[in-house]
Amino acid sequence: MPTRTMVVAKRGELAVGTTKKFYLDCGGREVEAFVVNHRGEHHAFINQCRHVPMTMDWVENQFLTEDGCYLQCATHGALFEPATGLCIDGPPLGKALHRVALEWRGDDLIALCPTELP
Ligand code: FES
């Protein structure tokens, strides 16, 4: 599968405590993912819970708990650490969301297709 990349945000676009969904074309397969700005650091994950393979956001682009501390699956309420994707409460306890690698190229935040897809 060829590695594909895309610009998901510009520098300064995502305020701390906000998220943005995007779609990656990974070898002809569309992968839904999201990026979160957590305390100034950007992290991205495939938008699929580790309990049941469902999207995390019931309400479009709503991934964070009200206090902004955790990512939350809307289906059964599992909580995940934004920096690691690790589930710290809920049915998929101990499992982590599938990370999407990010890198900055100038002012562009680039997402890279994962080498393995769930
Ligand atoms: S589907 Fe996410 S916690 Fe059950």
PDB file of C-alpha atoms and ligand atoms in Angstrom:
ATOM      1  CA  MET A   1       0.000   0.000   0.000  1.00  0.00           C
ATOM      2  CA  PRO A   2       1.606   3.302  -0.990  1.00  0.00           C
ATOM      3  CA  THR A   3       1.998   5.808   1.776  1.00  0.00           C
ATOM      4  CA  ARG A   4      -0.191   8.820   1.194  1.00  0.00           C
ATOM      5  CA  THR A   5      -0.107  12.119   2.945  1.00  0.00           C
ATOM      6  CA  MET A   6      -2.329  15.128   3.149  1.00  0.00           C
ATOM      7  CA  VAL A   7      -2.431  18.527   4.782  1.00  0.00           C
ATOM      8  CA  VAL A   8      -4.916  18.360   7.644  1.00  0.00           C
ATOM      9  CA  ALA A   9      -4.438  21.803   9.158  1.00  0.00           C
ATOM     10  CA  LYS A  10      -2.373  24.943   8.989  1.00  0.00           C
ATOM     11  CA  ARG A  11      -0.255  26.161  11.875  1.00  0.00           C
ATOM     12  CA  GLY A  12      -2.472  28.002  14.345  1.00  0.00           C
ATOM     13  CA  GLU A  13      -5.691  26.660  12.821  1.00  0.00           C
ATOM     14  CA  LEU A  14      -6.700  24.398  15.694  1.00  0.00           C
ATOM     15  CA  ALA A  15      -7.030  26.108  19.054  1.00  0.00           C
ATOM     16  CA  VAL A  16      -5.995  24.165  22.125  1.00  0.00           C
ATOM     17  CA  GLY A  17      -8.810  21.801  23.089  1.00  0.00           C
ATOM     18  CA  THR A  18     -10.309  21.515  19.615  1.00  0.00           C
ATOM     19  CA  THR A  19     -10.513  18.722  17.069  1.00  0.00           C
ATOM     20  CA  LYS A  20     -10.931  18.380  13.320  1.00  0.00           C
ATOM     21  CA  LYS A  21     -11.962  15.412  11.220  1.00  0.00           C
ATOM     22  CA  PHE A  22     -10.300  14.496   7.959  1.00  0.00           C
ATOM     23  CA  TYR A  23     -10.278  11.707   5.423  1.00  0.00           C
ATOM     24  CA  LEU A  24      -7.093  10.052   4.201  1.00  0.00           C
ATOM     25  CA  ASP A  25      -6.862   8.170   0.952  1.00  0.00           C
ATOM     26  CA  CYS A  26      -4.701   5.184   1.887  1.00  0.00           C
ATOM     27  CA  GLY A  27      -4.075   3.040  -1.135  1.00  0.00           C
ATOM     28  CA  GLY A  28      -7.575   3.586  -2.456  1.00  0.00           C
ATOM     29  CA  ARG A  29      -9.221   3.112   0.942  1.00  0.00           C
ATOM     30  CA  GLU A  30     -10.776   6.138   2.589  1.00  0.00           C
ATOM     31  CA  VAL A  31      -9.810   6.363   6.229  1.00  0.00           C
ATOM     32  CA  GLU A  32     -11.737   8.663   8.553  1.00  0.00           C
ATOM     33  CA  ALA A  33      -9.535  10.229  11.191  1.00  0.00           C
ATOM     34  CA  PHE A  34      -9.319  13.242  13.451  1.00  0.00           C
ATOM     35  CA  VAL A  35      -6.680  15.511  14.874  1.00  0.00           C
ATOM     36  CA  VAL A  36      -6.778  16.982  18.366  1.00  0.00           C
ATOM     37  CA  ASN A  37      -4.807  19.898  19.738  1.00  0.00           C
ATOM     38  CA  HIS A  38      -4.137  18.759  23.290  1.00  0.00           C
ATOM     39  CA  ARG A  39      -2.227  21.287  25.369  1.00  0.00           C
ATOM     40  CA  GLY A  40      -0.539  22.649  22.242  1.00  0.00           C
ATOM     41  CA  GLU A  41       0.518  19.270  20.864  1.00  0.00           C
ATOM     42  CA  HIS A  42      -1.275  17.771  17.872  1.00  0.00           C
ATOM     43  CA  HIS A  43      -2.220  14.107  17.800  1.00  0.00           C
ATOM     44  CA  ALA A  44      -4.273  12.188  15.260  1.00  0.00           C
ATOM     45  CA  PHE A  45      -6.132   8.911  15.384  1.00  0.00           C
ATOM     46  CA  ILE A  46      -8.359   6.828  13.152  1.00  0.00           C
ATOM     47  CA  ASN A  47     -11.960   7.580  14.054  1.00  0.00           C
ATOM     48  CA  GLN A  48     -12.782   4.107  15.239  1.00  0.00           C
ATOM     49  CA  CYS A  49     -13.371   2.966  18.812  1.00  0.00           C
ATOM     50  CA  ARG A  50     -11.361  -0.016  20.085  1.00  0.00           C
ATOM     51  CA  HIS A  51     -14.455  -1.574  21.673  1.00  0.00           C
ATOM     52  CA  VAL A  52     -16.782  -1.901  18.688  1.00  0.00           C
ATOM     53  CA  PRO A  53     -15.485  -0.618  15.349  1.00  0.00           C
ATOM     54  CA  MET A  54     -17.738   2.427  15.302  1.00  0.00           C
ATOM     55  CA  THR A  55     -16.893   6.077  14.859  1.00  0.00           C
ATOM     56  CA  MET A  56     -16.224   7.913  18.104  1.00  0.00           C
ATOM     57  CA  ASP A  57     -18.273  11.031  17.449  1.00  0.00           C
ATOM     58  CA  TRP A  58     -22.016  10.752  17.589  1.00  0.00           C
ATOM     59  CA  VAL A  59     -22.261  14.495  17.230  1.00  0.00           C
ATOM     60  CA  GLU A  60     -20.093  15.521  14.274  1.00  0.00           C
ATOM     61  CA  ASN A  61     -16.538  16.343  15.369  1.00  0.00           C
ATOM     62  CA  GLN A  62     -17.327  16.046  19.089  1.00  0.00           C
ATOM     63  CA  PHE A  63     -14.521  13.919  20.497  1.00  0.00           C
ATOM     64  CA  LEU A  64     -13.545  15.625  23.726  1.00  0.00           C
ATOM     65  CA  THR A  65     -15.132  15.466  27.147  1.00  0.00           C
ATOM     66  CA  GLU A  66     -16.627  18.719  28.380  1.00  0.00           C
ATOM     67  CA  ASP A  67     -13.525  19.505  30.410  1.00  0.00           C
ATOM     68  CA  GLY A  68     -11.331  18.770  27.373  1.00  0.00           C
ATOM     69  CA  CYS A  69      -9.236  16.265  29.303  1.00  0.00           C
ATOM     70  CA  TYR A  70     -10.128  13.088  27.413  1.00  0.00           C
ATOM     71  CA  LEU A  71     -11.359  11.774  24.092  1.00  0.00           C
ATOM     72  CA  GLN A  72     -14.686  10.053  24.589  1.00  0.00           C
ATOM     73  CA  CYS A  73     -16.488   7.438  22.544  1.00  0.00           C
ATOM     74  CA  ALA A  74     -20.099   8.518  22.172  1.00  0.00           C
ATOM     75  CA  THR A  75     -21.461   4.975  22.055  1.00  0.00           C
ATOM     76  CA  HIS A  76     -20.516   3.585  25.478  1.00  0.00           C
ATOM     77  CA  GLY A  77     -18.554   6.477  26.946  1.00  0.00           C
ATOM     78  CA  ALA A  78     -15.042   5.031  26.937  1.00  0.00           C
ATOM     79  CA  LEU A  79     -12.349   7.585  27.787  1.00  0.00           C
ATOM     80  CA  PHE A  80      -9.018   7.817  25.968  1.00  0.00           C
ATOM     81  CA  GLU A  81      -5.928   9.895  26.670  1.00  0.00           C
ATOM     82  CA  PRO A  82      -5.560  12.505  23.902  1.00  0.00           C
ATOM     83  CA  ALA A  83      -1.776  12.252  23.810  1.00  0.00           C
ATOM     84  CA  THR A  84      -1.521   8.462  23.584  1.00  0.00           C
ATOM     85  CA  GLY A  85      -4.973   7.265  22.522  1.00  0.00           C
ATOM     86  CA  LEU A  86      -4.900   4.817  25.422  1.00  0.00           C
ATOM     87  CA  CYS A  87      -8.264   3.873  26.892  1.00  0.00           C
ATOM     88  CA  ILE A  88      -8.228   4.556  30.626  1.00  0.00           C
ATOM     89  CA  ASP A  89     -11.910   3.875  31.349  1.00  0.00           C
ATOM     90  CA  GLY A  90     -14.626   1.905  29.610  1.00  0.00           C
ATOM     91  CA  PRO A  91     -14.998  -1.373  27.712  1.00  0.00           C
ATOM     92  CA  PRO A  92     -11.752  -1.179  25.680  1.00  0.00           C
ATOM     93  CA  LEU A  93      -9.675  -0.450  28.805  1.00  0.00           C
ATOM     94  CA  GLY A  94      -5.962  -0.793  28.058  1.00  0.00           C
ATOM     95  CA  LYS A  95      -6.347  -0.660  24.282  1.00  0.00           C
ATOM     96  CA  ALA A  96      -5.271   2.366  22.295  1.00  0.00           C
ATOM     97  CA  LEU A  97      -6.815   4.148  19.343  1.00  0.00           C
ATOM     98  CA  HIS A  98      -4.953   3.648  16.075  1.00  0.00           C
ATOM     99  CA  ARG A  99      -2.568   6.544  15.715  1.00  0.00           C
ATOM    100  CA  VAL A 100      -2.135   8.529  12.509  1.00  0.00           C
ATOM    101  CA  ALA A 101       1.371   9.947  12.281  1.00  0.00           C
ATOM    102  CA  LEU A 102       1.655  13.712  11.904  1.00  0.00           C
ATOM    103  CA  GLU A 103       4.513  15.961  10.936  1.00  0.00           C
ATOM    104  CA  TRP A 104       4.968  19.647  10.301  1.00  0.00           C
ATOM    105  CA  ARG A 105       6.227  20.816   6.936  1.00  0.00           C
ATOM    106  CA  GLY A 106       6.534  24.540   7.285  1.00  0.00           C
ATOM    107  CA  ASP A 107       3.103  25.731   8.346  1.00  0.00           C
ATOM    108  CA  ASP A 108       1.348  22.609   7.065  1.00  0.00           C
ATOM    109  CA  LEU A 109       0.367  19.806   9.419  1.00  0.00           C
ATOM    110  CA  ILE A 110       0.708  16.610   7.406  1.00  0.00           C
ATOM    111  CA  ALA A 111      -0.973  13.298   8.180  1.00  0.00           C
ATOM    112  CA  LEU A 112       0.567  10.054   6.937  1.00  0.00           C
ATOM    113  CA  CYS A 113      -1.370   6.898   6.188  1.00  0.00           C
ATOM    114  CA  PRO A 114      -0.757   4.218   8.803  1.00  0.00           C
ATOM    115  CA  THR A 115       1.244   1.281   7.485  1.00  0.00           C
ATOM    116  CA  GLU A 116      -1.445  -1.054   8.830  1.00  0.00           C
ATOM    117  CA  LEU A 117      -5.124  -0.295   8.911  1.00  0.00           C
ATOM    118  CA  PRO A 118      -7.602  -1.844  11.339  1.00  0.00           C
TER     119      PRO A 118
HETATM  120  S1  FES B   1     -18.151   1.439  20.967  1.00  0.00           S
HETATM  121 FE1  FES B   1     -16.813   2.825  21.975  1.00  0.00          FE
HETATM  122  S2  FES B   1     -16.989   2.275  24.078  1.00  0.00           S
HETATM  123 FE2  FES B   1     -18.290   0.859  23.050  1.00  0.00          FE
END
